[in-house]
Coordinates of C-alpha atoms in Angstrom, one line a residue:
M1 CA 27.5 6.1 -18.2
T2 CA 25.2 2.8 -16.0
R3 CA 24.0 4.0 -13.0
Q4 CA 23.4 1.9 -10.0
D5 CA 20.1 0.4 -9.6
H6 CA 19.5 0.3 -5.7
L7 CA 17.6 -2.8 -6.0
G8 CA 20.3 -5.1 -7.5
K9 CA 22.8 -2.6 -5.2
G10 CA 25.2 -1.8 -8.7
K11 CA 23.9 -5.2 -10.6
Q12 CA 21.7 -5.4 -13.5
V13 CA 19.0 -7.7 -13.2
S14 CA 16.7 -9.1 -15.4
P15 CA 12.4 -8.2 -14.7
F16 CA 11.9 -11.6 -14.4
D17 CA 14.4 -12.6 -12.1
A18 CA 13.3 -9.0 -10.6
L19 CA 9.9 -10.5 -11.0
I20 CA 10.1 -14.2 -9.3
A21 CA 11.8 -11.5 -6.4
G22 CA 8.0 -9.5 -5.8
S23 CA 6.6 -11.6 -6.1
I24 CA 7.8 -14.1 -3.1
S25 CA 8.8 -10.8 -1.0
G26 CA 4.8 -9.8 -1.3
G27 CA 3.6 -13.0 -0.8
A28 CA 5.6 -13.4 2.5
A29 CA 4.9 -10.1 4.1
R30 CA 1.5 -10.7 3.6
M31 CA 0.6 -13.4 5.0
L32 CA 2.7 -12.5 8.7
S33 CA 0.6 -8.7 7.9
A34 CA -2.3 -9.4 7.4
P35 CA -4.4 -9.9 10.5
L36 CA -2.4 -6.3 11.7
D37 CA -3.9 -5.0 8.0
T38 CA -7.1 -6.6 9.5
I39 CA -7.1 -4.2 12.1
K40 CA -5.8 -1.4 10.8
I41 CA -9.0 -1.9 8.0
R42 CA -11.7 -1.8 11.0
L43 CA -10.1 1.5 12.6
Q44 CA -9.3 3.6 9.7
L45 CA -13.4 3.1 8.8
Q46 CA -15.0 3.8 12.4
T47 CA -16.9 6.7 11.9
N48 CA -17.3 7.1 15.3
R49 CA -15.8 11.4 17.5
Y50 CA -12.0 10.4 18.1
K51 CA -12.6 10.1 21.6
E52 CA -15.3 7.1 21.8
R53 CA -13.1 5.0 19.6
I54 CA -11.1 2.4 20.7
N55 CA -7.6 1.6 20.1
P56 CA -6.0 -1.5 17.5
W57 CA -6.1 -3.6 21.3
Q58 CA -9.5 -3.3 22.2
M59 CA -10.3 -3.5 17.6
A60 CA -8.3 -6.8 18.4
Q61 CA -10.2 -8.0 21.0
N62 CA -13.8 -7.6 19.3
I63 CA -12.3 -9.3 16.4
I64 CA -11.6 -12.5 18.2
K65 CA -14.1 -12.8 20.3
G66 CA -17.1 -12.0 17.9
E67 CA -16.2 -13.3 15.0
G68 CA -13.0 -15.9 15.5
I69 CA -9.2 -15.6 15.7
T70 CA -9.4 -17.0 11.8
A71 CA -11.3 -13.3 11.1
L72 CA -8.0 -11.2 11.3
W73 CA -6.8 -13.0 8.1
K74 CA -10.2 -12.0 6.8
G75 CA -9.5 -10.8 3.0
N76 CA -7.1 -12.2 3.0
V77 CA -6.6 -14.3 -0.2
P78 CA -7.2 -11.6 -2.6
A79 CA -4.5 -9.9 -0.2
E80 CA -2.3 -12.5 -1.4
A81 CA -3.1 -12.2 -4.4
L82 CA -2.5 -8.2 -4.3
Y83 CA 0.3 -8.6 -2.4
V84 CA 2.0 -10.9 -5.3
L85 CA 1.2 -9.2 -8.0
Y86 CA 2.3 -5.5 -7.0
G87 CA 5.1 -6.7 -5.6
A88 CA 5.6 -8.6 -9.1
I89 CA 4.4 -5.9 -11.2
Q90 CA 5.8 -3.3 -8.8
F91 CA 10.0 -4.8 -9.2
S92 CA 9.8 -6.0 -12.6
S93 CA 8.5 -2.1 -13.6
Y94 CA 11.4 -0.8 -11.9
T95 CA 13.5 -2.8 -12.8
Y96 CA 13.2 -2.5 -16.6
L97 CA 11.7 1.2 -16.3
N98 CA 16.0 1.8 -14.4
N99 CA 17.6 -0.6 -17.3
Q100 CA 15.9 2.1 -19.7
F101 CA 15.9 5.6 -17.6
N102 CA 19.6 4.5 -17.5
R103 CA 20.3 5.8 -21.8
L104 CA 18.9 9.5 -20.6
N105 CA 21.8 9.6 -17.9
L106 CA 19.3 11.4 -15.5
N107 CA 19.7 13.2 -11.8
P108 CA 20.1 9.7 -9.9
S109 CA 18.2 11.3 -7.4
A110 CA 15.4 12.2 -9.8
Q111 CA 15.5 9.2 -12.5
T112 CA 15.1 7.0 -8.5
L113 CA 12.4 9.4 -7.2
L114 CA 10.2 9.2 -11.5
I115 CA 10.9 5.2 -12.0
G116 CA 9.8 4.7 -7.8
T117 CA 6.3 7.0 -8.7
I118 CA 5.5 5.5 -12.5
S119 CA 5.8 1.5 -11.6
G120 CA 4.1 2.1 -7.9
V121 CA 1.2 3.8 -10.5
I122 CA 1.4 1.0 -12.8
S123 CA 1.7 -1.6 -9.7
T124 CA -1.5 0.1 -8.6
A125 CA -3.7 0.1 -11.5
L126 CA -3.0 -3.9 -12.3
T127 CA -3.6 -4.9 -9.0
Y128 CA -6.5 -2.4 -7.6
P129 CA -9.8 -4.1 -7.9
F130 CA -7.7 -7.6 -5.8
D131 CA -7.3 -4.2 -3.0
L132 CA -10.8 -3.3 -2.8
L133 CA -11.8 -6.7 -3.1
R134 CA -9.8 -7.1 0.5
T135 CA -10.8 -4.6 1.7
R136 CA -15.2 -4.9 1.3
M137 CA -13.3 -8.7 2.6
A138 CA -11.2 -7.7 6.1
A139 CA -15.3 -4.6 6.8
N140 CA -17.4 -7.8 7.0
S141 CA -18.1 -8.2 10.7
Q142 CA -20.0 -11.0 11.0
P143 CA -18.9 -13.8 11.8
G144 CA -18.2 -16.7 9.7
F145 CA -16.0 -15.7 5.9
V146 CA -17.1 -14.6 3.3
S147 CA -16.1 -15.5 -0.9
V148 CA -14.5 -13.5 -3.2
S149 CA -17.2 -14.5 -5.9
S150 CA -20.3 -13.2 -4.1
V151 CA -18.5 -10.1 -2.7
S152 CA -17.0 -9.9 -6.5
R153 CA -21.6 -10.2 -7.1
T154 CA -22.7 -7.3 -5.0
I155 CA -20.1 -5.3 -6.2
M156 CA -21.0 -5.3 -10.2
K157 CA -24.0 -5.5 -9.3
E158 CA -23.9 -1.8 -7.4
H159 CA -21.7 -0.5 -9.5
G160 CA -20.9 -3.0 -12.8
L161 CA -17.1 -2.6 -14.1
K162 CA -16.0 0.3 -12.7
G163 CA -17.5 -0.3 -8.5
F164 CA -14.0 -2.2 -8.9
Y165 CA -12.1 0.7 -9.2
L166 CA -14.1 2.8 -6.5
G167 CA -11.3 5.0 -4.6
F168 CA -8.9 4.4 -7.4
V169 CA -8.2 8.6 -6.8
P170 CA -7.0 9.6 -3.9
A171 CA -4.9 5.7 -3.9
T172 CA -3.3 6.9 -7.2
V173 CA -2.7 10.3 -5.5
S174 CA -1.7 8.3 -2.4
I175 CA 1.6 6.3 -3.4
A176 CA 2.4 9.6 -5.9
S177 CA 3.1 11.3 -3.4
Y178 CA 4.7 8.2 -1.2
S179 CA 6.5 8.4 -3.4
G180 CA 7.5 11.5 -3.7
I181 CA 8.0 12.0 0.3
M182 CA 10.2 8.4 0.9
F183 CA 11.7 8.7 -1.9
C184 CA 13.0 12.6 -0.8
T185 CA 13.1 12.2 3.1
Y186 CA 15.8 9.1 2.9
E187 CA 18.1 11.3 0.4
W188 CA 17.7 13.3 2.8
A189 CA 18.8 11.3 6.0
R190 CA 21.0 9.7 4.0
E191 CA 22.8 12.7 3.7
F192 CA 22.0 13.3 7.0
S193 CA 23.9 10.7 8.5
L194 CA 26.8 10.6 6.4
R195 CA 28.6 11.9 8.9
F196 CA 28.6 9.2 11.7
Q197 CA 27.6 5.6 8.8
K198 CA 31.6 4.8 10.2
E199 CA 30.7 4.7 13.8
V200 CA 27.1 3.1 12.7
P201 CA 26.3 -0.2 11.0
F202 CA 22.9 0.2 9.9
V203 CA 22.6 3.7 9.3
E204 CA 21.1 2.4 5.5
G205 CA 18.3 0.9 7.6
F206 CA 18.3 3.3 9.7
C207 CA 17.9 6.3 6.7
G208 CA 15.3 3.8 4.8
F209 CA 13.7 3.6 7.9
I210 CA 12.9 6.5 8.5
A211 CA 12.2 7.6 4.8
G212 CA 9.5 4.6 5.3
T213 CA 7.7 6.0 8.4
V214 CA 7.8 10.0 6.9
S215 CA 5.8 9.1 4.0
K216 CA 3.3 6.2 5.6
G217 CA 1.9 9.3 7.9
A218 CA 2.1 11.7 5.3
T219 CA 0.1 10.5 3.2
F220 CA -2.4 8.2 6.1
P221 CA -5.3 10.1 5.7
L222 CA -5.1 9.5 1.6
D223 CA -5.1 5.7 2.4
T224 CA -8.0 6.2 5.1
I225 CA -10.5 8.6 2.5
R226 CA -9.5 5.4 -0.2
K227 CA -10.5 2.6 2.2
R228 CA -14.1 4.2 3.5
T229 CA -14.3 5.0 -0.1
Q230 CA -14.0 1.4 -0.9
V231 CA -17.5 1.0 0.7
Q232 CA -19.8 3.5 -0.1
K233 CA -21.9 1.9 -1.4
I234 CA -22.2 5.4 -4.2
K235 CA -20.0 6.7 -5.6
I236 CA -18.5 9.7 -3.5
S237 CA -15.5 11.6 -5.0
L238 CA -12.2 12.2 -2.9
V239 CA -12.9 15.5 -2.3
E240 CA -16.4 15.1 -0.6
M241 CA -14.9 12.2 1.3
A242 CA -12.2 14.0 3.4
K243 CA -15.1 16.9 4.2
R244 CA -17.8 14.3 5.5
I245 CA -14.4 12.7 7.1
L246 CA -14.5 16.1 9.2
R247 CA -17.6 17.0 9.3
V248 CA -18.7 14.5 11.8
Q249 CA -15.9 13.5 13.2

């Protein structure tokens, strides 16, 4: 029996079509959200205690005043590559795995959770160096832009090739946890919303919003640990970085 592909609304989508769709949607999303991402990264890298931290609006003002408005797009070159490739790999691997797993007659919810987690980890592993470059470039508060090649040389000098995977462990734990929480929350919200489906026209979208918000909030500490680890000059473990944040802040 053929199961529905949630991304294809029941249609059989080829990995190539999914790859193109994922690339376009990923690139467009990145271009529009770049300033918010830069502000988020700067906020995550603050080492001041809670009462001494600045809010997103103040951070945006500081960046524009000290570095110019274009600084809100720092790190956008590797970030565009990250989003395009991540979207392409995630969509195509999800579609491919879904077509393969359909033969196993698994529980639809379990299949979606499993495939979502696997495709997320695969996408993260293959695109992680771009994520690290994006973070390092966005974290640079000096006026002007640094090039991708310059940041790459610094990473190579400090850590060698393995330096491009600093923070990969919390990233992997984060994406696996995110997928699990998101799909479980979505299923719960969807079951709860069935009683309102006839009265509320956008109930499916609302369920997706709830699932995304809950999963992002639950895994945000892991994302902060990853960002902090990515800008370190020495290798530091997930546990040690978590302890350092709790101790200092």
